CSV table of C-alpha atoms and ligand atoms in Angstrom, one decimal:
chain,number,residue,atom,x,y,z
D,285,MET,CA,11.8,-19.5,-17.3
D,286,LYS,CA,14.7,-18.1,-14.3
D,287,PHE,CA,13.6,-15.4,-12.7
D,288,SER,CA,16.4,-13.5,-10.8
D,289,THR,CA,17.0,-14.0,-7.5
D,290,LYS,CA,16.9,-10.7,-6.5
D,291,ILE,CA,13.1,-10.4,-7.1
D,292,GLU,CA,12.7,-13.4,-6.0
D,293,ARG,CA,13.5,-12.7,-2.5
D,294,CYS,CA,11.0,-9.6,-2.7
D,295,GLU,CA,7.9,-9.9,-1.3
D,296,LEU,CA,4.2,-8.3,-2.8
D,297,SER,CA,2.8,-5.8,-0.4
D,298,PRO,CA,1.2,-6.8,3.2
D,299,MET,CA,-1.8,-4.9,2.8
D,300,ARG,CA,-3.0,-7.6,-0.8
D,301,LYS,CA,-3.1,-10.1,1.5
D,302,TYR,CA,-6.6,-8.4,2.7
D,303,ALA,CA,-8.2,-7.4,-0.5
D,304,PRO,CA,-10.1,-10.8,-1.0
D,305,TYR,CA,-11.6,-10.6,2.4
D,306,ALA,CA,-12.1,-6.6,2.3
D,307,ASP,CA,-14.4,-7.5,-1.5
D,308,ALA,CA,-16.2,-10.6,-0.3
D,309,ALA,CA,-16.9,-8.0,3.2
D,310,LYS,CA,-18.6,-5.4,0.8
D,311,ALA,CA,-20.3,-7.9,-1.3
D,312,ARG,CA,-22.1,-9.1,2.0
D,313,GLY,CA,-22.7,-5.3,2.4
D,314,MET,CA,-20.5,-4.0,5.0
D,315,HIS,CA,-19.0,-0.5,5.3
D,316,ILE,CA,-15.4,-0.6,5.6
D,317,TYR,CA,-13.6,2.2,7.4
D,318,PRO,CA,-9.8,2.6,5.9
D,319,LEU,CA,-7.5,3.3,8.4
D,320,ASN,CA,-5.2,1.1,6.9
D,321,ILE,CA,-3.7,3.2,4.1
D,322,GLY,CA,-1.9,6.3,3.7
D,323,GLN,CA,-4.5,7.7,0.8
D,324,PRO,CA,-5.0,11.5,2.3
D,325,ASP,CA,-8.8,12.6,1.8
D,326,ILE,CA,-7.4,16.1,1.4
D,327,GLU,CA,-8.1,17.8,-1.5
D,328,THR,CA,-4.9,18.5,-4.0
D,329,PRO,CA,-4.8,22.3,-4.4
D,330,ARG,CA,-6.6,23.4,-7.6
D,331,ALA,CA,-3.4,24.8,-9.3
D,332,PHE,CA,-2.2,21.1,-10.1
D,333,PHE,CA,-5.4,21.3,-12.4
D,334,ASP,CA,-5.1,24.6,-13.5
D,335,ALA,CA,-1.6,24.7,-14.6
D,336,VAL,CA,-1.9,21.3,-16.5
D,337,ALA,CA,-5.4,22.7,-18.4
D,338,SER,CA,-3.6,25.7,-19.7
D,339,PHE,CA,-0.6,24.0,-20.9
D,340,THR,CA,-0.2,24.6,-24.5
D,341,ALA,CA,2.3,23.6,-26.5
D,342,PRO,CA,1.8,21.4,-29.9
D,343,VAL,CA,3.3,18.0,-29.0
D,344,LEU,CA,3.9,16.6,-25.5
D,345,GLU,CA,7.7,16.1,-26.1
D,346,TYR,CA,10.3,14.4,-23.5
D,347,ALA,CA,10.7,16.2,-20.6
D,348,PRO,CA,14.8,16.5,-19.5
D,349,SER,CA,16.2,13.5,-17.7
D,350,ASP,CA,16.7,15.8,-14.6
D,351,GLY,CA,13.5,17.5,-15.1
D,352,VAL,CA,11.2,19.8,-16.1
D,353,ALA,CA,13.1,23.6,-15.6
D,354,SER,CA,9.8,25.1,-14.0
D,355,TYR,CA,9.3,22.0,-11.8
D,356,LEU,CA,13.1,22.3,-10.7
D,357,GLU,CA,13.2,25.4,-10.0
D,358,ALA,CA,10.2,25.7,-7.5
D,359,VAL,CA,11.5,22.8,-5.5
D,360,ARG,CA,14.7,25.0,-5.6
D,361,ASP,CA,12.5,27.6,-3.9
D,362,TYR,CA,10.6,25.8,-1.3
D,363,TYR,CA,14.0,24.0,-0.1
D,364,ARG,CA,15.4,27.6,0.1
D,365,ARG,CA,12.4,29.6,1.5
D,366,ILE,CA,13.3,26.4,4.5
D,367,GLY,CA,16.6,27.7,4.8
D,368,GLN,CA,18.6,25.7,2.3
D,369,THR,CA,19.6,28.8,0.2
D,370,ASP,CA,22.6,27.7,-1.0
D,371,LEU,CA,20.8,24.9,-3.3
D,372,THR,CA,20.2,25.4,-7.4
D,373,THR,CA,18.5,23.1,-9.6
D,374,ALA,CA,21.7,21.1,-10.3
D,375,ASN,CA,20.9,19.4,-6.9
D,376,LEU,CA,17.9,18.1,-7.9
D,377,LEU,CA,17.1,15.0,-9.9
D,378,ALA,CA,13.4,15.0,-10.8
D,379,THR,CA,12.0,11.2,-9.9
D,380,ASN,CA,8.4,9.3,-10.6
D,381,GLY,CA,7.7,10.2,-6.5
D,382,GLY,CA,9.5,9.5,-3.7
D,383,SER,CA,9.7,5.7,-4.6
D,384,GLU,CA,11.7,6.3,-7.8
D,385,ALA,CA,14.1,8.6,-5.8
D,386,LEU,CA,14.6,5.6,-3.5
D,387,TRP,CA,14.9,3.1,-6.2
D,388,LEU,CA,17.2,5.0,-7.8
D,389,THR,CA,19.3,6.4,-4.5
D,390,MET,CA,19.3,2.3,-3.7
D,391,SER,CA,20.9,1.7,-7.7
D,392,CYS,CA,24.0,4.0,-6.9
D,393,ILE,CA,25.1,3.3,-3.3
D,394,LEU,CA,24.2,-0.3,-3.2
D,395,ASP,CA,26.3,-2.8,-4.4
D,396,ASP,CA,25.7,-7.4,-3.5
D,397,GLY,CA,26.3,-7.7,-0.2
D,398,ASP,CA,26.2,-4.5,0.8
D,399,GLU,CA,23.9,-3.1,4.1
D,400,ILE,CA,21.8,-0.2,4.9
D,401,ILE,CA,21.0,0.5,8.7
D,402,VAL,CA,17.1,1.0,8.7
D,403,PRO,CA,15.4,1.4,12.0
D,404,GLU,CA,12.1,-1.1,12.4
D,405,PRO,CA,9.4,-1.0,11.8
D,406,TYR,CA,9.8,0.9,8.0
D,407,TYR,CA,7.9,1.8,5.7
D,408,PRO,CA,7.9,-2.0,3.7
D,409,ASN,CA,8.5,-0.2,0.2
D,410,TYR,CA,12.1,-0.1,1.7
D,411,SER,CA,12.7,-3.9,1.7
D,412,THR,CA,12.1,-4.1,-2.2
D,413,PHE,CA,14.3,-1.2,-3.6
D,414,VAL,CA,17.3,-2.1,-1.6
D,415,THR,CA,16.8,-6.0,-2.3
D,416,LEU,CA,17.0,-5.1,-6.2
D,417,ALA,CA,20.0,-3.4,-5.6
D,418,GLY,CA,21.7,-6.5,-3.9
D,419,GLY,CA,21.6,-5.0,-0.6
D,420,LYS,CA,20.1,-6.2,2.7
D,421,VAL,CA,18.4,-4.5,5.3
D,422,ARG,CA,20.1,-4.4,9.0
D,423,PRO,CA,17.3,-2.9,11.0
D,424,ILE,CA,17.5,-1.3,14.1
D,425,PRO,CA,15.4,-2.9,17.0
D,426,THR,CA,12.8,-0.3,18.4
D,427,THR,CA,10.3,-1.2,20.8
D,428,PRO,CA,6.2,0.0,21.4
D,429,GLU,CA,6.8,0.8,24.9
D,430,GLU,CA,9.7,3.3,23.9
D,431,GLY,CA,7.4,5.1,20.6
D,432,TYR,CA,9.9,3.7,18.3
D,433,HIS,CA,12.3,5.8,19.2
D,434,TYR,CA,15.8,4.6,17.6
D,435,ALA,CA,18.4,7.6,17.7
D,436,GLN,CA,20.4,6.5,19.9
D,437,ARG,CA,24.3,6.7,19.0
D,438,SER,CA,24.9,3.1,21.7
D,439,LYS,CA,21.9,1.4,19.1
D,440,ILE,CA,22.7,2.4,16.0
D,441,GLU,CA,26.8,2.0,16.4
D,442,PRO,CA,27.0,-1.4,16.7
D,443,LEU,CA,25.3,-2.2,13.3
D,444,ILE,CA,27.9,-0.5,11.3
D,445,ASN,CA,30.5,-2.9,10.0
D,446,GLU,CA,32.6,-3.3,6.9
D,447,HIS,CA,29.5,-3.8,4.7
D,448,THR,CA,27.5,-1.1,5.8
D,449,ARG,CA,26.9,1.4,3.1
D,450,ALA,CA,24.2,3.7,4.2
D,451,ILE,CA,21.4,4.4,7.4
D,452,MET,CA,18.0,5.1,6.2
D,453,ILE,CA,15.9,6.8,8.0
D,454,THR,CA,12.2,8.1,7.7
D,455,ASN,CA,11.7,12.0,9.4
D,456,PRO,CA,8.5,12.0,10.3
D,457,GLY,CA,7.9,8.8,10.4
D,458,ASN,CA,6.1,6.4,8.5
D,459,PRO,CA,4.3,3.9,10.2
D,460,THR,CA,5.6,5.0,13.5
D,461,GLY,CA,4.4,8.9,13.4
D,462,SER,CA,7.7,9.2,15.1
D,463,VAL,CA,9.9,12.9,14.7
D,464,LEU,CA,13.1,13.0,15.3
D,465,THR,CA,15.1,15.5,17.7
D,466,ARG,CA,17.5,18.3,16.2
D,467,GLU,CA,19.6,16.5,18.3
D,468,GLU,CA,19.0,13.5,17.0
D,469,MET,CA,18.9,14.4,13.9
D,470,LYS,CA,22.5,16.1,14.2
D,471,MET,CA,23.7,12.9,15.9
D,472,LEU,CA,22.3,10.8,13.1
D,473,ALA,CA,24.7,12.7,10.4
D,474,GLY,CA,27.8,13.1,12.7
D,475,LEU,CA,27.5,9.5,13.0
D,476,ALA,CA,27.3,8.8,8.7
D,477,HIS,CA,29.9,11.7,8.3
D,478,GLU,CA,32.1,10.0,10.9
D,479,TYR,CA,31.9,6.5,9.4
D,480,GLY,CA,31.9,8.2,5.6
D,481,ILE,CA,28.2,6.1,4.9
D,482,PHE,CA,25.2,7.8,3.7
D,483,LEU,CA,22.2,9.3,5.1
D,484,VAL,CA,19.0,8.3,3.3
D,485,ALA,CA,16.9,11.0,4.7
D,486,ASP,CA,13.4,10.3,3.3
D,487,GLU,CA,11.4,13.8,4.2
D,488,VAL,CA,8.2,13.0,2.5
D,489,TYR,CA,6.0,13.7,5.5
D,490,ARG,CA,8.4,17.1,6.9
D,491,GLU,CA,5.4,18.9,6.6
D,492,PHE,CA,3.6,17.2,9.3
D,493,SER,CA,5.0,17.2,12.9
D,494,TYR,CA,2.7,18.6,15.6
D,495,ASP,CA,4.4,19.0,18.9
D,496,GLY,CA,6.7,21.9,17.8
D,497,GLU,CA,9.7,20.6,16.6
D,498,GLN,CA,10.6,22.8,13.6
D,499,MET,CA,9.9,21.2,10.3
D,500,ALA,CA,13.4,20.1,9.6
D,501,SER,CA,15.8,18.6,6.9
D,502,MET,CA,18.6,16.9,6.9
D,503,LEU,CA,20.4,18.9,4.5
D,504,GLU,CA,20.7,21.4,7.4
D,505,PHE,CA,24.0,19.4,8.7
D,506,HIS,CA,26.5,21.1,6.1
D,507,ASP,CA,29.0,19.1,7.8
D,508,ALA,CA,27.8,15.7,6.4
D,509,ALA,CA,26.9,17.3,3.1
D,510,GLU,CA,28.5,14.6,1.2
D,511,ASN,CA,26.6,12.1,2.8
D,512,VAL,CA,23.5,13.6,2.7
D,513,ILE,CA,20.2,12.1,0.0
D,514,VAL,CA,16.9,13.8,0.9
D,515,ILE,CA,14.0,11.6,-0.7
D,516,ASP,CA,11.2,14.4,-0.8
D,517,SER,CA,7.4,14.1,-3.1
D,518,VAL,CA,4.6,16.2,-3.8
D,519,SER,CA,2.5,13.1,-3.3
D,520,LYS,CA,1.8,13.6,0.9
D,521,ARG,CA,2.8,17.6,0.9
D,522,PHE,CA,-0.1,18.5,-1.3
D,523,SER,CA,-2.5,15.1,-1.0
D,524,ALA,CA,-0.9,14.5,-5.3
D,525,CYS,CA,-0.5,10.9,-4.7
D,526,GLY,CA,-1.4,10.3,-8.5
D,527,ALA,CA,1.1,12.8,-10.0
D,528,ARG,CA,3.6,10.4,-9.4
D,529,ILE,CA,6.4,13.6,-9.0
D,530,GLY,CA,9.5,13.6,-6.5
D,531,VAL,CA,12.7,14.5,-6.2
D,532,VAL,CA,16.3,13.6,-4.7
D,533,VAL,CA,18.3,16.4,-3.2
D,534,SER,CA,21.7,16.0,-2.3
D,535,ARG,CA,24.9,18.7,-2.6
D,536,ASN,CA,27.2,15.1,-3.2
D,537,LYS,CA,27.6,16.1,-7.2
D,538,ASP,CA,29.2,12.6,-7.5
D,539,PHE,CA,26.4,11.1,-6.4
D,540,LEU,CA,23.8,13.2,-8.5
D,541,SER,CA,25.9,12.2,-11.5
D,542,GLU,CA,25.4,8.6,-11.0
D,543,GLY,CA,22.0,9.5,-10.3
D,544,MET,CA,21.7,11.3,-14.0
D,545,LYS,CA,22.7,7.7,-15.7
D,546,VAL,CA,19.6,6.3,-13.8
D,547,CYS,CA,17.7,9.8,-15.0
D,548,GLN,CA,18.9,9.4,-18.4
D,549,GLY,CA,17.9,5.9,-18.5
D,550,ARG,CA,14.2,5.6,-17.5
D,551,LEU,CA,14.5,9.2,-20.2
D,552,CYS,CA,12.0,11.7,-18.2
D,553,CYS,CA,9.1,11.7,-15.6
D,554,PRO,CA,5.8,12.8,-17.1
D,555,THR,CA,5.7,16.6,-18.5
D,556,LEU,CA,2.5,17.7,-17.5
D,557,ASP,CA,2.7,16.0,-14.2
D,558,GLN,CA,5.9,17.8,-13.3
D,559,VAL,CA,4.3,21.6,-14.3
D,560,GLY,CA,1.1,21.1,-12.5
D,561,ALA,CA,3.6,20.2,-9.4
D,562,ALA,CA,5.7,23.1,-10.5
D,563,ALA,CA,2.4,25.4,-9.4
D,564,LEU,CA,1.3,23.6,-6.2
D,565,TYR,CA,4.5,24.7,-4.5
D,566,ASN,CA,3.2,28.1,-5.0
D,567,GLU,CA,1.0,27.2,-2.4
D,568,GLY,CA,1.8,29.8,1.0
D,569,PRO,CA,2.1,29.3,4.6
D,570,GLU,CA,-1.7,29.0,5.3
D,571,TYR,CA,-2.0,26.3,3.0
D,572,PHE,CA,0.4,23.7,5.1
D,573,ALA,CA,-1.0,26.2,8.1
D,574,ALA,CA,-5.0,24.7,7.7
D,575,VAL,CA,-3.8,20.9,6.4
D,576,LYS,CA,-1.1,20.8,9.5
D,577,GLU,CA,-3.9,21.8,11.9
D,578,GLU,CA,-6.5,19.0,10.7
D,579,TYR,CA,-3.7,15.9,10.8
D,580,ARG,CA,-3.5,17.5,14.2
D,581,ARG,CA,-6.7,17.2,15.2
D,582,ARG,CA,-6.8,13.6,13.6
D,583,ARG,CA,-4.3,12.4,15.1
D,584,ASP,CA,-5.7,14.0,19.0
D,585,THR,CA,-8.5,12.2,18.5
D,586,ALA,CA,-7.3,9.1,16.9
D,587,TYR,CA,-4.5,8.9,19.7
D,588,ASP,CA,-7.0,9.4,22.7
D,589,MET,CA,-9.6,6.7,21.6
D,590,LEU,CA,-7.3,4.1,21.0
D,591,MET,CA,-5.5,4.9,24.1
D,592,GLN,CA,-9.3,4.1,25.6
D,593,ILE,CA,-9.2,0.7,24.6
D,594,PRO,CA,-8.0,-1.1,28.2
D,595,GLY,CA,-4.2,-3.0,27.2
D,596,VAL,CA,-3.6,-1.0,24.0
D,597,VAL,CA,0.3,0.1,24.2
D,598,CYS,CA,1.2,3.2,22.6
D,599,ARG,CA,3.0,6.6,22.4
D,600,LYS,CA,1.7,9.6,21.4
D,601,PRO,CA,2.8,9.9,17.7
D,602,GLU,CA,4.7,13.1,16.8
D,603,GLY,CA,4.1,13.2,13.3
D,604,ALA,CA,3.0,12.1,9.6
D,605,PHE,CA,-0.4,10.4,9.5
D,606,TYR,CA,-0.1,7.4,11.0
D,607,LEU,CA,0.2,6.0,14.5
D,608,MET,CA,1.6,2.5,15.5
D,609,ALA,CA,0.5,0.0,18.7
D,610,LYS,CA,0.7,-2.5,20.4
D,611,LEU,CA,-2.8,-4.1,20.3
D,612,PRO,CA,-4.3,-5.7,22.9
D,613,VAL,CA,-4.8,-9.2,20.6
D,614,ASP,CA,-2.9,-12.3,19.7
D,615,SER,CA,-2.8,-11.9,16.2
D,616,THR,CA,-3.0,-8.8,14.7
D,617,ASP,CA,-3.0,-10.6,11.2
D,618,ALA,CA,-6.2,-13.1,12.6
D,619,PHE,CA,-7.4,-10.5,14.0
D,620,GLN,CA,-7.9,-8.1,10.9
D,621,ILE,CA,-8.9,-11.3,8.8
D,622,TRP,CA,-11.9,-11.7,11.9
D,623,MET,CA,-13.2,-8.1,11.4
D,624,LEU,CA,-14.0,-8.7,8.0
D,625,GLU,CA,-15.1,-12.0,8.3
D,626,HIS,CA,-17.3,-11.7,11.0
D,627,PHE,CA,-17.6,-8.8,12.9
D,628,SER,CA,-20.4,-6.4,12.2
D,629,ALA,CA,-21.3,-3.0,14.0
D,630,SER,CA,-24.5,-2.0,12.6
D,631,GLY,CA,-23.2,-3.1,8.8
D,632,ASP,CA,-19.2,-0.9,9.7
D,633,THR,CA,-16.5,-2.8,10.2
D,634,VAL,CA,-12.4,-1.4,10.3
D,635,MET,CA,-9.2,-2.5,8.4
D,636,ILE,CA,-6.1,-1.4,9.8
D,637,THR,CA,-2.6,-2.8,8.7
D,638,PRO,CA,-1.4,-5.4,10.7
D,639,GLY,CA,2.3,-5.2,11.9
D,640,GLU,CA,4.5,-7.7,10.3
D,641,GLY,CA,4.9,-6.4,6.9
D,642,PHE,CA,7.0,-3.3,8.8
D,643,TYR,CA,9.6,-5.5,10.2
D,644,THR,CA,12.3,-8.0,8.7
D,645,THR,CA,13.1,-9.9,12.5
D,646,PRO,CA,10.7,-12.8,12.1
D,647,GLY,CA,8.6,-12.9,14.9
D,648,LYS,CA,8.0,-8.8,15.1
D,649,GLY,CA,5.1,-7.0,15.1
D,650,VAL,CA,2.6,-9.5,15.2
D,651,ASP,CA,0.5,-7.9,17.7
D,652,GLU,CA,1.0,-4.3,16.5
D,653,ALA,CA,-1.2,-2.6,14.0
D,654,ARG,CA,-0.8,1.1,11.9
D,655,LEU,CA,-3.4,3.3,11.8
D,656,ALA,CA,-3.8,5.9,9.1
D,657,TYR,CA,-5.3,8.9,10.5
D,658,VAL,CA,-6.8,9.8,6.9
D,659,LEU,CA,-10.4,10.3,7.6
D,660,LYS,CA,-12.3,12.8,8.0
D,661,HIS,CA,-12.9,13.3,11.7
D,662,ASP,CA,-16.8,12.1,12.0
D,663,ASP,CA,-15.5,9.5,10.1
D,664,LEU,CA,-12.8,8.9,12.3
D,665,VAL,CA,-13.9,9.3,14.8
D,666,ARG,CA,-16.9,6.3,13.9
D,667,ALA,CA,-13.9,4.0,13.0
D,668,MET,CA,-12.1,4.3,15.9
D,669,ARG,CA,-15.2,3.3,18.0
D,670,VAL,CA,-16.0,0.3,15.4
D,671,LEU,CA,-12.1,-1.1,15.8
D,672,ALA,CA,-12.9,-1.1,20.0
D,673,GLU,CA,-15.8,-3.0,19.5
D,674,GLY,CA,-14.1,-4.9,17.4
D,675,ILE,CA,-11.2,-6.0,20.1
D,676,ASP,CA,-13.7,-6.1,23.0
D,677,ALA,CA,-15.9,-8.4,21.0
D,678,TYR,CA,-12.8,-10.9,19.4
D,679,ASN,CA,-11.8,-11.2,22.8
D,680,HIS,CA,-14.8,-12.3,23.9
D,681,ARG,CA,-16.0,-14.7,21.2
L,47,PLP,C1,7.7,7.4,3.8
L,47,PLP,C2,7.4,6.3,2.7
L,47,PLP,N1,8.3,6.8,1.7
L,47,PLP,C3,7.8,7.1,0.2
L,47,PLP,C4,7.0,7.1,-0.2
L,47,PLP,C5,6.5,7.5,-2.0
L,47,PLP,O1,6.0,8.0,-2.3
L,47,PLP,P1,5.5,8.6,-3.5
L,47,PLP,O2,6.3,7.6,-4.7
L,47,PLP,O3,4.0,8.7,-3.4
L,47,PLP,O4,6.4,9.7,-3.3
L,47,PLP,C6,5.9,6.8,1.0
L,47,PLP,C7,4.5,6.3,0.4
L,47,PLP,O5,3.4,6.3,1.0
L,47,PLP,C8,6.2,7.0,2.3
L,47,PLP,O6,4.8,6.4,2.7
C-alpha cells in the first residue's frame, strides 16, 4: 500500500527514541528525573473539574463547530482583560489544543512548495503540521551564545522570497525560553505587514515571562491586524494539558472563514472539556502570580546550577519553562543513552531532550539539549546535581 509522500516526510517524535532505554532503566530499579517533557506538575485548578461535575444536560451533544458559547466568551473576556478590547467571539475558533490550532492554520495558509520562516531550534511538531500542509520550514539560524535570539530584521528579511507565506514564532519560546521585547514584536509585525505574509504567533506560554517584560500578544499591533494569527491553549496556562482545548485568534475575517471549514470538517471540540476550560478562565491574577513565581524560582535554580557545570553555554532564558543549552559532551544523544544505560547516582539518573530534534538543519544541535524545569523545587535540585555528576562521569568514562 502506498502512503502519502507528505506523511512519509514527517518524523516520529524525537523524544520517543529514548523510551525503551528509560523502560529498561526503570526495570533495573533506577529512578529517572524527567527534565525532558513539558508536562507541568502544577495542579489543575479545581474549577475545571467542578464545572464538568456540574454539567447536567441529558444528552452529551455535539458542540458548535467554532466552540461552546461559554468557552468562547471566557476566552474573549480574557483577551479583553489583556488589552484586546475590540475582540469578539467572532475572532475566535475553538480548537483541540494549540496543536489543532496549528494544524488548522497551516492547512489554511500553505500550499505545496510554500515556505514558512521559523526560528530554529523550534517545537518539533511544527514540522509535522507544515509538512502535512505541503509546506517547508525555512529556518532562521540562532546560536546558544546569543541565547537563541533571532528577532533581527537583517536575519529574517533575506529569507523572504516569492514562496514565503508566513513567519511563525513561539513567544515565550519552546525550546529556548527566549522572550521577545516589544520592539522585536513590533519589528516582526511590521515585516509581516510590509511583505503581505501571515505572522503566526504561538503564545501558549504567554503568562510565563519572568524578567519584567509585560505579558504580551502579537494582537497588540493593529497595523498588522490582517496578518496576525495567534495560537493559544489552556494546556500550559492552567496546567490542563489533558483537556485538549485551545483557540485560534485573528482579526482576519477571510482566514477565520477558511478556518471554519476545517472546524466544520472535524465537527467540534469535546463539549465537556470546553465547559471545564470556560471555568478555568475565571482564575484571577493571584493564580497566575503564584504559578509564575513558582516557575521563576525553578528557572533561577535550574539556570544557576547548570552554569556551575564547566563548559556549559547558556544565556538565562526569560520565559516558558524550558532552557536550552550547549552541554560539554560530544553528543547529547549518546550522552542521554549512556545516562540511561550506564550511569547511576545512588540509583538516580535524568532524562533531558537532546537538541537535534529541534532543528531542521542537519548537524545542528548535536551538543545541545533542552531541559524542562517542571519538577518540584527539591526534585529539580536533585535532578540538576545528578546531571552535573553524569556529565563529569561521561567525560571521564
Ligand atoms: C510551543 C507549543 N505550541 C503548541 C503546543 C501544543 O499544546 P496543546 O496542543 O496541548 O495546546 C505545545 C505543547 O507542548 C508547545 O510547546
